[in-house]
Amino acid sequence: MPQSVDLIVKNGTVVTSDATIAADLAISDGRFVAIAAPGQLGLAAAEEFDATGLHVLPGVIDGHVHFREPGLEYKEDWRTGSTAAVFGGVTTVVEMPNTKPKTDSPENVELKRRLAEEKSYVDFGIIGLLVQDSVPALRPMADAGVVGFKCFLGETIGNIPAPDDGMMIDGLREIAATGLRIGFHAENNEIMQHLIRQMKEAGRTDPLAHVDSRPPLAEVESIQRMGLYARHTGTKMHIFHLSSRDGLDMIEEWRARGVDITCETGAHYVFKKAEDMATVGVRLRMNPPIRYGADGHGDYLLEGLKDGRVSMIATDHSPHTAEEKLNDDIWKAISGFPGVETSVAYFLTHGVNAGRMTLQQLVRATSDGPARTWDMWPQKGAIRIGSDGDLTIVDLNKEGVIRDDDLHSKNHVTPFDGDRTKGAPVATIVRGQIVMREGELVGQAAGRMVRPRTTLLRTAPTGEPVTSRS
Ligand SMILES: [Zn+2]
């Protein structure tokens, strides 16, 4: 170990998913090099961060963001998206493939990596796309370093149709061979297109028409069917933005039959309810929709986050311009809103400080869960010797109010506008560099692509794959 390190974080309360201890941490060359009782490191440091009175968490990973670049930079780009991330205490993001061009080939993975590494303040994993014509590109995308794959089963932003069932099964076999995981946007398209037509014919344009057109059944049916395919092909799967208790119950059914399924949910599904659209209106339009509070979905998903049935918190950060978003006709108000900057504060407020979950449970959902799901653990999501020196430092007593105009996304119409918070990230450290401190951007854009451990283990030092490629 070096006698002088780059950064020491001292006097804080370190919280991991299984322990809460007073400890000092030393980071050098981007990694944790020492962990000791307070005052016991015995090392000099180029920089010290005094975390007295604060909680020091493994860097928060947002497992689902749309930073829109390349191609949709009028909504967001890597600089603005990653700035919002570090103000939200996020150190790593997992970026979705519905950009322009789509992330459906190794060349487009490389394009996104290059653009992101020029501008990003946070590290990132890239997700590759499964569509009808991308099956031959799945293994090459794995070799290019994607952390997993995504398939859109229902109509959503960018209209990326699912492959037919035969091609789906071919694609899942290819993905199984890579050892990576595929996530699904799980909504049955035929059920919801039918209901959307009926509601439009009935003249409905109110926000709840959107909720009524995409019932939990559409989500459950998709999970049910993909669970069957995953079992048949031996593929690890994930469910993006889980919204319903019915969906989680179906995931548990497949787990009981041996399928490796992870899933995520977000603050909007847990703490908001469809009835809130009476006040916040189209701002809360999301796919799948926020469910009715009376049905208890949010409380059920929070229980799932606490006991680990829900693998992680992810925001589905999806910025759009105010013109795209704010339309009194719900069918014309585009789905999605930014979330990467508000999620940690929201869970600290309504989860931890409300006494509804512990900080350790939150860490499991914001760090361990996404890192393990997307094959980044323990490089990411852990405070261990040798892990990347990523930290999210929070002040449980810091109060604030979320305002559209205070957010750092390029477009920032949020359904959380006006909501009070207690508990906030006060510093974000990415591989030993303090990037955000006390609401100031103080670091450089030095984000790097994170490659999955599966690929690293599969690839010999010469670059030659060592597993069978039959
Ligand atoms: Zn999304």
Short mmCIF file of C-alpha atoms and ligand atoms in Angstrom, two decimals:
data_model
loop_
_atom_site.label_atom_id
_atom_site.label_comp_id
_atom_site.label_asym_id
_atom_site.label_seq_id
_atom_site.Cartn_x
_atom_site.Cartn_y
_atom_site.Cartn_z
CA MET A 1 0.00 0.00 0.00
CA PRO A 2 1.27 3.53 -0.75
CA GLN A 3 2.25 5.68 2.26
CA SER A 4 0.45 8.62 0.69
CA VAL A 5 -2.91 8.24 -1.01
CA ASP A 6 -5.04 10.47 -3.22
CA LEU A 7 -8.09 10.91 -0.98
CA ILE A 8 -9.15 10.08 2.56
CA VAL A 9 -12.80 10.28 3.61
CA LYS A 10 -12.80 10.43 7.39
CA ASN A 11 -15.08 10.64 10.41
CA GLY A 12 -18.18 9.47 8.54
CA THR A 13 -20.60 6.64 9.20
CA VAL A 14 -20.00 4.07 6.47
CA VAL A 15 -23.12 2.17 5.41
CA THR A 16 -23.11 -0.92 3.24
CA SER A 17 -25.92 -3.37 2.59
CA ASP A 18 -24.87 -5.49 5.57
CA ALA A 19 -23.09 -3.17 8.01
CA THR A 20 -23.07 0.33 9.49
CA ILE A 21 -19.71 1.31 11.01
CA ALA A 22 -17.63 4.35 11.85
CA ALA A 23 -14.68 4.12 9.46
CA ASP A 24 -12.15 6.07 7.44
CA LEU A 25 -11.60 5.19 3.78
CA ALA A 26 -8.52 5.70 1.62
CA ILE A 27 -8.63 5.87 -2.17
CA SER A 28 -5.64 5.85 -4.52
CA ASP A 29 -5.46 5.51 -8.32
CA GLY A 30 -9.25 5.38 -8.35
CA ARG A 31 -9.67 2.43 -5.98
CA PHE A 32 -10.18 1.78 -2.29
CA VAL A 33 -6.81 0.89 -0.80
CA ALA A 34 -7.52 0.96 2.94
CA ILE A 35 -10.43 0.89 5.38
CA ALA A 36 -9.79 1.52 9.07
CA ALA A 37 -11.34 2.58 12.34
CA PRO A 38 -11.54 6.39 12.68
CA GLY A 39 -8.09 7.93 12.95
CA GLN A 40 -6.31 4.60 12.37
CA LEU A 41 -5.40 4.75 8.67
CA GLY A 42 -1.89 6.06 9.33
CA LEU A 43 -1.62 7.46 5.81
CA ALA A 44 -0.97 10.88 4.35
CA ALA A 45 -3.40 12.05 1.68
CA ALA A 46 -3.32 14.65 -1.07
CA GLU A 47 -6.91 15.54 -0.14
CA GLU A 48 -9.14 14.87 2.85
CA PHE A 49 -12.93 14.96 3.10
CA ASP A 50 -14.31 15.36 6.60
CA ALA A 51 -17.61 13.46 6.73
CA THR A 52 -18.42 14.23 10.36
CA GLY A 53 -22.17 13.90 10.86
CA LEU A 54 -22.65 12.40 7.39
CA HIS A 55 -23.35 8.92 6.03
CA VAL A 56 -20.93 7.47 3.47
CA LEU A 57 -22.53 5.05 1.01
CA PRO A 58 -21.11 2.98 -1.86
CA GLY A 59 -21.57 5.02 -5.04
CA VAL A 60 -25.21 5.01 -6.15
CA ILE A 61 -25.84 3.33 -9.52
CA ASP A 62 -28.87 4.38 -11.56
CA GLY A 63 -29.56 1.21 -13.52
CA HIS A 64 -31.84 2.84 -16.11
CA VAL A 65 -31.25 6.21 -17.77
CA HIS A 66 -31.84 7.72 -21.20
CA PHE A 67 -29.13 10.32 -21.76
CA ARG A 68 -30.34 10.66 -25.39
CA GLU A 69 -26.96 11.05 -27.06
CA PRO A 70 -26.31 10.31 -29.88
CA GLY A 71 -29.16 11.76 -31.89
CA LEU A 72 -31.63 13.25 -29.45
CA GLU A 73 -29.42 15.94 -27.90
CA TYR A 74 -32.30 18.43 -27.90
CA LYS A 75 -33.69 16.41 -24.97
CA GLU A 76 -30.46 15.63 -23.06
CA ASP A 77 -26.78 14.92 -23.68
CA TRP A 78 -24.03 13.19 -21.75
CA ARG A 79 -22.80 16.43 -20.17
CA THR A 80 -26.19 17.60 -18.89
CA GLY A 81 -27.42 14.13 -17.98
CA SER A 82 -24.28 13.24 -16.05
CA THR A 83 -24.30 16.64 -14.33
CA ALA A 84 -27.83 15.91 -13.11
CA ALA A 85 -26.56 12.49 -11.99
CA VAL A 86 -23.75 13.80 -9.79
CA PHE A 87 -26.05 16.40 -8.20
CA GLY A 88 -28.33 13.47 -7.41
CA GLY A 89 -25.51 11.51 -5.77
CA VAL A 90 -25.21 9.04 -8.66
CA THR A 91 -21.74 7.78 -9.62
CA THR A 92 -22.58 5.24 -12.37
CA VAL A 93 -25.47 4.97 -14.82
CA VAL A 94 -26.71 2.22 -17.13
CA GLU A 95 -27.69 3.77 -20.47
CA MET A 96 -30.51 2.51 -22.66
CA PRO A 97 -30.25 1.74 -26.39
CA ASN A 98 -33.11 3.81 -27.91
CA THR A 99 -30.86 6.61 -29.16
CA LYS A 100 -30.27 7.61 -32.81
CA PRO A 101 -28.62 5.54 -34.08
CA LYS A 102 -29.94 2.74 -31.91
CA THR A 103 -27.35 0.81 -29.89
CA ASP A 104 -27.76 -2.30 -32.03
CA SER A 105 -24.23 -3.02 -33.32
CA PRO A 106 -20.67 -3.02 -31.96
CA GLU A 107 -19.98 0.13 -34.01
CA ASN A 108 -22.85 1.94 -32.29
CA VAL A 109 -21.69 0.73 -28.87
CA GLU A 110 -18.28 2.22 -29.67
CA LEU A 111 -19.87 5.46 -30.90
CA LYS A 112 -21.79 5.89 -27.66
CA ARG A 113 -18.73 5.02 -25.56
CA ARG A 114 -16.65 7.64 -27.35
CA LEU A 115 -19.26 10.39 -27.03
CA ALA A 116 -19.89 9.58 -23.38
CA GLU A 117 -16.21 9.45 -22.43
CA GLU A 118 -15.77 12.95 -23.90
CA LYS A 119 -18.44 14.46 -21.67
CA SER A 120 -19.62 12.28 -18.81
CA TYR A 121 -18.99 13.05 -15.13
CA VAL A 122 -20.11 9.53 -14.18
CA ASP A 123 -19.06 6.04 -15.19
CA PHE A 124 -21.52 4.15 -17.33
CA GLY A 125 -22.57 0.77 -18.61
CA ILE A 126 -24.08 0.50 -22.08
CA ILE A 127 -27.06 -1.71 -22.96
CA GLY A 128 -27.36 -3.27 -26.42
CA LEU A 129 -30.66 -3.64 -28.29
CA LEU A 130 -32.43 -6.87 -29.27
CA VAL A 131 -34.66 -6.32 -32.31
CA GLN A 132 -35.61 -8.41 -35.34
CA ASP A 133 -32.41 -7.70 -37.27
CA SER A 134 -29.84 -7.35 -34.45
CA VAL A 135 -29.47 -11.04 -33.52
CA PRO A 136 -26.20 -11.54 -35.47
CA ALA A 137 -24.80 -8.47 -33.66
CA LEU A 138 -25.52 -9.67 -30.11
CA ARG A 139 -22.23 -11.53 -29.52
CA PRO A 140 -20.18 -8.78 -31.20
CA MET A 141 -21.90 -6.24 -28.92
CA ALA A 142 -20.95 -8.38 -25.93
CA ASP A 143 -17.36 -8.34 -27.15
CA ALA A 144 -17.65 -4.54 -27.48
CA GLY A 145 -18.42 -4.39 -23.76
CA VAL A 146 -22.18 -3.97 -23.24
CA VAL A 147 -23.30 -4.89 -19.71
CA GLY A 148 -26.54 -6.45 -20.97
CA PHE A 149 -29.34 -6.20 -23.50
CA LYS A 150 -32.82 -4.71 -23.79
CA CYS A 151 -35.93 -5.60 -25.72
CA PHE A 152 -39.03 -3.39 -25.92
CA LEU A 153 -42.15 -5.55 -25.81
CA GLY A 154 -44.62 -2.68 -25.95
CA GLU A 155 -44.93 0.54 -27.89
CA THR A 156 -42.87 3.26 -26.28
CA ILE A 157 -40.67 6.24 -27.11
CA GLY A 158 -38.94 5.76 -30.44
CA ASN A 159 -41.24 2.89 -31.49
CA ILE A 160 -38.84 -0.02 -31.46
CA PRO A 161 -40.89 -3.15 -32.20
CA ALA A 162 -40.07 -6.46 -30.54
CA PRO A 163 -38.75 -9.30 -32.71
CA ASP A 164 -41.22 -12.02 -33.67
CA ASP A 165 -41.38 -14.91 -31.23
CA GLY A 166 -39.10 -17.16 -33.30
CA MET A 167 -36.42 -14.50 -33.61
CA MET A 168 -36.87 -13.67 -29.93
CA ILE A 169 -35.94 -17.21 -28.98
CA ASP A 170 -32.90 -17.14 -31.30
CA GLY A 171 -31.87 -13.86 -29.69
CA LEU A 172 -32.26 -15.21 -26.18
CA ARG A 173 -30.08 -18.22 -27.04
CA GLU A 174 -27.38 -15.91 -28.35
CA ILE A 175 -27.57 -13.79 -25.20
CA ALA A 176 -27.43 -16.87 -22.98
CA ALA A 177 -24.16 -17.77 -24.72
CA THR A 178 -22.68 -14.38 -23.77
CA GLY A 179 -23.48 -14.90 -20.07
CA LEU A 180 -25.11 -11.47 -20.00
CA ARG A 181 -28.67 -10.56 -18.99
CA ILE A 182 -31.55 -9.24 -21.08
CA GLY A 183 -34.08 -6.79 -19.69
CA PHE A 184 -37.59 -6.32 -20.99
CA HIS A 185 -39.85 -3.33 -21.23
CA ALA A 186 -42.75 -5.54 -20.20
CA GLU A 187 -46.09 -4.41 -21.60
CA ASN A 188 -48.30 -6.49 -23.90
CA ASN A 189 -48.71 -4.31 -26.96
CA GLU A 190 -51.93 -5.83 -28.29
CA ILE A 191 -53.77 -5.43 -25.00
CA MET A 192 -52.82 -1.79 -24.65
CA GLN A 193 -53.27 -0.77 -28.29
CA HIS A 194 -56.78 -2.22 -28.11
CA LEU A 195 -57.61 -0.27 -24.95
CA ILE A 196 -56.02 2.94 -26.27
CA ARG A 197 -58.26 2.71 -29.38
CA GLN A 198 -61.34 2.14 -27.23
CA MET A 199 -60.57 5.11 -24.98
CA LYS A 200 -59.87 7.43 -27.86
CA GLU A 201 -63.16 6.37 -29.46
CA ALA A 202 -64.91 7.14 -26.19
CA GLY A 203 -63.43 10.63 -26.37
CA ARG A 204 -61.24 10.37 -23.29
CA THR A 205 -58.24 12.71 -23.15
CA ASP A 206 -57.85 12.87 -19.34
CA PRO A 207 -54.62 11.70 -17.65
CA LEU A 208 -56.22 8.63 -16.11
CA ALA A 209 -57.14 7.33 -19.57
CA HIS A 210 -53.43 6.58 -19.97
CA VAL A 211 -53.42 4.58 -16.72
CA ASP A 212 -56.60 2.70 -17.69
CA SER A 213 -55.21 1.81 -21.12
CA ARG A 214 -52.19 -0.04 -19.69
CA PRO A 215 -53.52 -2.28 -16.90
CA PRO A 216 -51.32 -4.50 -14.70
CA LEU A 217 -52.48 -7.46 -16.81
CA ALA A 218 -50.43 -6.11 -19.75
CA GLU A 219 -47.31 -6.16 -17.55
CA VAL A 220 -48.00 -9.57 -16.03
CA GLU A 221 -48.67 -11.20 -19.38
CA SER A 222 -45.31 -10.02 -20.74
CA ILE A 223 -43.38 -11.20 -17.67
CA GLN A 224 -45.19 -14.52 -17.80
CA ARG A 225 -44.31 -15.11 -21.45
CA MET A 226 -40.70 -13.94 -21.25
CA GLY A 227 -40.20 -16.08 -18.14
CA LEU A 228 -41.22 -19.07 -20.24
CA TYR A 229 -38.76 -18.17 -23.01
CA ALA A 230 -35.98 -17.46 -20.51
CA ARG A 231 -36.47 -20.84 -18.86
CA HIS A 232 -36.51 -22.55 -22.24
CA THR A 233 -33.30 -20.87 -23.42
CA GLY A 234 -31.47 -20.65 -20.08
CA THR A 235 -31.21 -16.87 -20.32
CA LYS A 236 -30.86 -14.50 -17.37
CA MET A 237 -33.58 -11.85 -17.54
CA HIS A 238 -34.54 -8.53 -15.99
CA ILE A 239 -37.77 -6.54 -15.84
CA PHE A 240 -37.38 -2.79 -16.29
CA HIS A 241 -39.59 -0.34 -14.38
CA LEU A 242 -41.78 -2.85 -12.57
CA SER A 243 -45.03 -1.07 -11.68
CA SER A 244 -47.43 -3.58 -10.14
CA ARG A 245 -47.82 -6.09 -7.32
CA ASP A 246 -49.14 -8.56 -9.92
CA GLY A 247 -45.88 -8.21 -11.84
CA LEU A 248 -43.75 -8.92 -8.79
CA ASP A 249 -45.84 -11.97 -7.92
CA MET A 250 -45.28 -13.32 -11.44
CA ILE A 251 -41.53 -12.74 -11.14
CA GLU A 252 -41.57 -14.74 -7.90
CA GLU A 253 -43.42 -17.58 -9.66
CA TRP A 254 -40.67 -17.87 -12.28
CA ARG A 255 -37.94 -17.59 -9.65
CA ALA A 256 -39.51 -20.52 -7.85
CA ARG A 257 -39.15 -22.46 -11.11
CA GLY A 258 -35.46 -21.65 -11.40
CA VAL A 259 -35.39 -18.64 -13.73
CA ASP A 260 -32.81 -15.97 -12.86
CA ILE A 261 -34.96 -12.79 -12.93
CA THR A 262 -33.96 -9.42 -11.54
CA CYS A 263 -36.21 -6.36 -11.55
CA GLU A 264 -36.26 -2.66 -10.76
CA THR A 265 -38.73 -0.02 -9.68
CA GLY A 266 -38.53 3.72 -9.12
CA ALA A 267 -39.63 6.47 -6.73
CA HIS A 268 -42.60 7.35 -8.92
CA TYR A 269 -44.07 3.83 -8.72
CA VAL A 270 -43.41 3.54 -4.98
CA PHE A 271 -44.36 6.97 -3.69
CA LYS A 272 -46.68 8.46 -6.34
CA LYS A 273 -50.10 7.19 -7.34
CA ALA A 274 -52.35 7.61 -10.36
CA GLU A 275 -54.67 9.76 -8.28
CA ASP A 276 -51.85 12.35 -8.08
CA MET A 277 -52.52 13.09 -11.75
CA ALA A 278 -55.50 15.11 -10.51
CA THR A 279 -52.93 17.70 -9.37
CA VAL A 280 -49.74 17.09 -11.38
CA GLY A 281 -51.57 15.96 -14.53
CA VAL A 282 -49.59 14.90 -17.58
CA ARG A 283 -46.27 15.42 -15.79
CA LEU A 284 -46.76 11.97 -14.26
CA ARG A 285 -47.35 10.18 -17.58
CA MET A 286 -44.96 7.24 -17.71
CA ASN A 287 -44.82 3.81 -19.38
CA PRO A 288 -45.87 1.63 -17.67
CA PRO A 289 -48.20 4.01 -15.83
CA ILE A 290 -48.19 4.93 -12.16
CA ARG A 291 -50.82 2.68 -10.55
CA TYR A 292 -53.84 3.54 -8.44
CA GLY A 293 -52.91 4.01 -4.78
CA ALA A 294 -56.01 2.19 -3.59
CA ASP A 295 -54.65 -1.03 -5.14
CA GLY A 296 -51.55 -0.94 -2.91
CA HIS A 297 -48.95 -1.43 -5.64
CA GLY A 298 -46.53 1.18 -4.28
CA ASP A 299 -46.49 -0.23 -0.76
CA TYR A 300 -46.00 -3.74 -2.15
CA LEU A 301 -43.05 -2.64 -4.30
CA LEU A 302 -41.47 -0.90 -1.29
CA GLU A 303 -41.74 -4.15 0.67
CA GLY A 304 -40.06 -5.86 -2.28
CA LEU A 305 -37.21 -3.35 -2.22
CA LYS A 306 -36.74 -3.95 1.50
CA ASP A 307 -36.62 -7.74 1.33
CA GLY A 308 -34.73 -7.90 -1.98
CA ARG A 309 -37.46 -9.33 -4.21
CA VAL A 310 -37.13 -6.05 -6.12
CA SER A 311 -33.45 -6.01 -7.05
CA MET A 312 -32.89 -2.29 -7.39
CA ILE A 313 -34.08 1.29 -7.61
CA ALA A 314 -33.74 2.74 -11.11
CA THR A 315 -35.18 6.02 -12.33
CA ASP A 316 -35.88 5.51 -16.05
CA HIS A 317 -34.58 9.09 -16.39
CA SER A 318 -36.37 10.19 -19.60
CA PRO A 319 -36.22 13.94 -20.27
CA HIS A 320 -38.37 15.59 -22.94
CA THR A 321 -38.90 19.25 -23.83
CA ALA A 322 -41.71 21.14 -22.09
CA GLU A 323 -43.48 21.36 -25.45
CA GLU A 324 -43.38 17.57 -25.87
CA LYS A 325 -44.39 16.94 -22.29
CA LEU A 326 -47.02 19.51 -21.35
CA ASN A 327 -50.16 18.94 -23.40
CA ASP A 328 -53.67 18.89 -21.97
CA ASP A 329 -54.50 15.93 -24.22
CA ILE A 330 -52.93 12.94 -22.43
CA TRP A 331 -52.38 11.11 -25.74
CA LYS A 332 -50.25 14.01 -26.98
CA ALA A 333 -48.23 14.46 -23.76
CA ILE A 334 -45.17 12.27 -24.21
CA SER A 335 -44.33 9.64 -21.57
CA GLY A 336 -41.28 9.96 -19.33
CA PHE A 337 -39.61 12.49 -17.06
CA PRO A 338 -36.18 13.10 -15.52
CA GLY A 339 -35.41 11.23 -12.29
CA VAL A 340 -31.65 10.75 -11.92
CA GLU A 341 -31.24 13.87 -9.76
CA THR A 342 -34.19 13.37 -7.39
CA SER A 343 -34.29 9.65 -6.63
CA VAL A 344 -31.82 9.47 -3.73
CA ALA A 345 -33.33 12.47 -1.94
CA TYR A 346 -36.81 11.08 -2.49
CA PHE A 347 -35.97 7.67 -1.00
CA LEU A 348 -34.11 9.30 1.91
CA THR A 349 -37.20 11.43 2.57
CA HIS A 350 -40.07 9.01 2.09
CA GLY A 351 -38.20 5.78 2.81
CA VAL A 352 -35.39 6.21 5.36
CA ASN A 353 -36.46 9.36 7.21
CA ALA A 354 -40.10 8.24 7.15
CA GLY A 355 -39.02 5.08 9.00
CA ARG A 356 -40.21 2.89 6.14
CA MET A 357 -36.83 1.42 5.17
CA THR A 358 -33.31 1.35 6.60
CA LEU A 359 -30.29 2.99 5.05
CA GLN A 360 -28.75 -0.48 4.60
CA GLN A 361 -31.85 -1.60 2.68
CA LEU A 362 -31.56 1.50 0.52
CA VAL A 363 -27.88 0.78 -0.20
CA ARG A 364 -28.74 -2.75 -1.27
CA ALA A 365 -31.22 -1.30 -3.77
CA THR A 366 -29.05 1.56 -5.06
CA SER A 367 -25.59 -0.06 -5.14
CA ASP A 368 -25.36 -3.84 -4.68
CA GLY A 369 -28.53 -4.59 -6.65
CA PRO A 370 -27.76 -2.76 -9.88
CA ALA A 371 -24.06 -3.73 -9.76
CA ARG A 372 -24.92 -7.42 -9.45
CA THR A 373 -27.74 -7.28 -12.00
CA TRP A 374 -25.58 -5.67 -14.68
CA ASP A 375 -22.49 -7.70 -13.85
CA MET A 376 -20.39 -4.81 -12.47
CA TRP A 377 -20.03 -6.07 -8.90
CA PRO A 378 -17.64 -5.77 -7.05
CA GLN A 379 -15.89 -3.23 -9.28
CA LYS A 380 -18.98 -1.11 -8.68
CA GLY A 381 -21.51 -1.06 -5.85
CA ALA A 382 -19.16 -2.07 -3.05
CA ILE A 383 -16.84 -0.51 -0.47
CA ARG A 384 -14.08 -3.13 -0.56
CA ILE A 385 -10.35 -3.01 -1.09
CA GLY A 386 -9.79 -2.97 -4.85
CA SER A 387 -13.30 -1.78 -5.75
CA ASP A 388 -13.63 1.53 -7.61
CA GLY A 389 -13.50 4.44 -5.15
CA ASP A 390 -17.07 5.61 -5.77
CA LEU A 391 -18.96 7.19 -2.87
CA THR A 392 -22.25 8.95 -2.30
CA ILE A 393 -22.14 11.04 0.87
CA VAL A 394 -25.52 11.99 2.30
CA ASP A 395 -26.80 14.33 4.99
CA LEU A 396 -29.95 12.83 6.48
CA ASN A 397 -30.97 16.17 7.97
CA LYS A 398 -30.62 18.40 4.93
CA GLU A 399 -33.99 19.79 3.86
CA GLY A 400 -35.00 21.10 0.47
CA VAL A 401 -37.73 21.53 -2.11
CA ILE A 402 -37.56 19.98 -5.58
CA ARG A 403 -38.06 22.60 -8.30
CA ASP A 404 -38.08 22.11 -12.08
CA ASP A 405 -35.72 25.02 -12.58
CA ASP A 406 -33.16 23.81 -10.05
CA LEU A 407 -32.58 20.52 -11.84
CA HIS A 408 -29.53 20.14 -14.08
CA SER A 409 -31.04 18.12 -16.93
CA LYS A 410 -31.37 19.93 -20.25
CA ASN A 411 -35.12 19.45 -19.88
CA HIS A 412 -36.50 19.27 -16.38
CA VAL A 413 -40.27 19.11 -16.16
CA THR A 414 -40.75 16.82 -13.16
CA PRO A 415 -43.80 15.44 -11.37
CA PHE A 416 -41.83 16.01 -8.14
CA ASP A 417 -41.88 19.81 -8.61
CA GLY A 418 -42.79 21.42 -5.28
CA ASP A 419 -42.19 18.28 -3.20
CA ARG A 420 -40.29 18.81 0.05
CA THR A 421 -37.34 16.58 0.92
CA LYS A 422 -35.40 15.74 4.05
CA GLY A 423 -32.14 13.95 3.36
CA ALA A 424 -29.91 14.72 0.40
CA PRO A 425 -26.60 13.79 -1.26
CA VAL A 426 -23.98 16.41 -0.33
CA ALA A 427 -20.97 14.94 -2.15
CA THR A 428 -20.44 12.58 -5.08
CA ILE A 429 -17.07 10.90 -5.54
CA VAL A 430 -16.25 9.02 -8.75
CA ARG A 431 -13.10 6.84 -8.62
CA GLY A 432 -11.56 9.06 -5.98
CA GLN A 433 -12.42 12.35 -7.62
CA ILE A 434 -14.84 14.64 -5.74
CA VAL A 435 -17.13 15.69 -8.58
CA MET A 436 -20.00 17.32 -6.65
CA ARG A 437 -19.67 18.94 -3.24
CA GLU A 438 -22.30 20.99 -1.38
CA GLY A 439 -24.27 21.69 -4.51
CA GLU A 440 -21.23 22.74 -6.57
CA LEU A 441 -19.78 20.94 -9.57
CA VAL A 442 -16.10 20.68 -8.55
CA GLY A 443 -14.67 17.83 -10.64
CA GLN A 444 -13.83 16.97 -14.20
CA ALA A 445 -15.81 14.95 -16.74
CA ALA A 446 -13.71 11.78 -16.50
CA GLY A 447 -16.42 9.11 -16.79
CA ARG A 448 -15.42 5.74 -18.22
CA MET A 449 -17.31 2.81 -19.66
CA VAL A 450 -17.70 -0.12 -17.26
CA ARG A 451 -17.32 -3.56 -18.83
CA PRO A 452 -19.11 -6.57 -17.38
CA ARG A 453 -17.10 -9.12 -15.43
CA THR A 454 -18.50 -11.90 -17.62
CA THR A 455 -16.77 -10.42 -20.64
CA LEU A 456 -13.54 -9.86 -18.71
CA LEU A 457 -13.50 -13.48 -17.55
CA ARG A 458 -14.35 -14.71 -21.04
CA THR A 459 -11.53 -12.84 -22.72
CA ALA A 460 -7.90 -13.92 -22.47
CA PRO A 461 -5.18 -11.21 -22.18
CA THR A 462 -4.48 -11.57 -25.89
CA GLY A 463 -8.06 -10.55 -26.60
CA GLU A 464 -8.92 -14.06 -27.78
CA PRO A 465 -12.19 -15.43 -26.36
CA VAL A 466 -11.55 -18.51 -24.27
CA THR A 467 -15.04 -20.00 -24.17
CA SER A 468 -16.68 -22.12 -26.82
CA ARG A 469 -18.45 -20.04 -29.46
CA SER A 470 -20.64 -22.78 -30.88
ZN ZN B 1 -36.64 3.60 -20.06
#
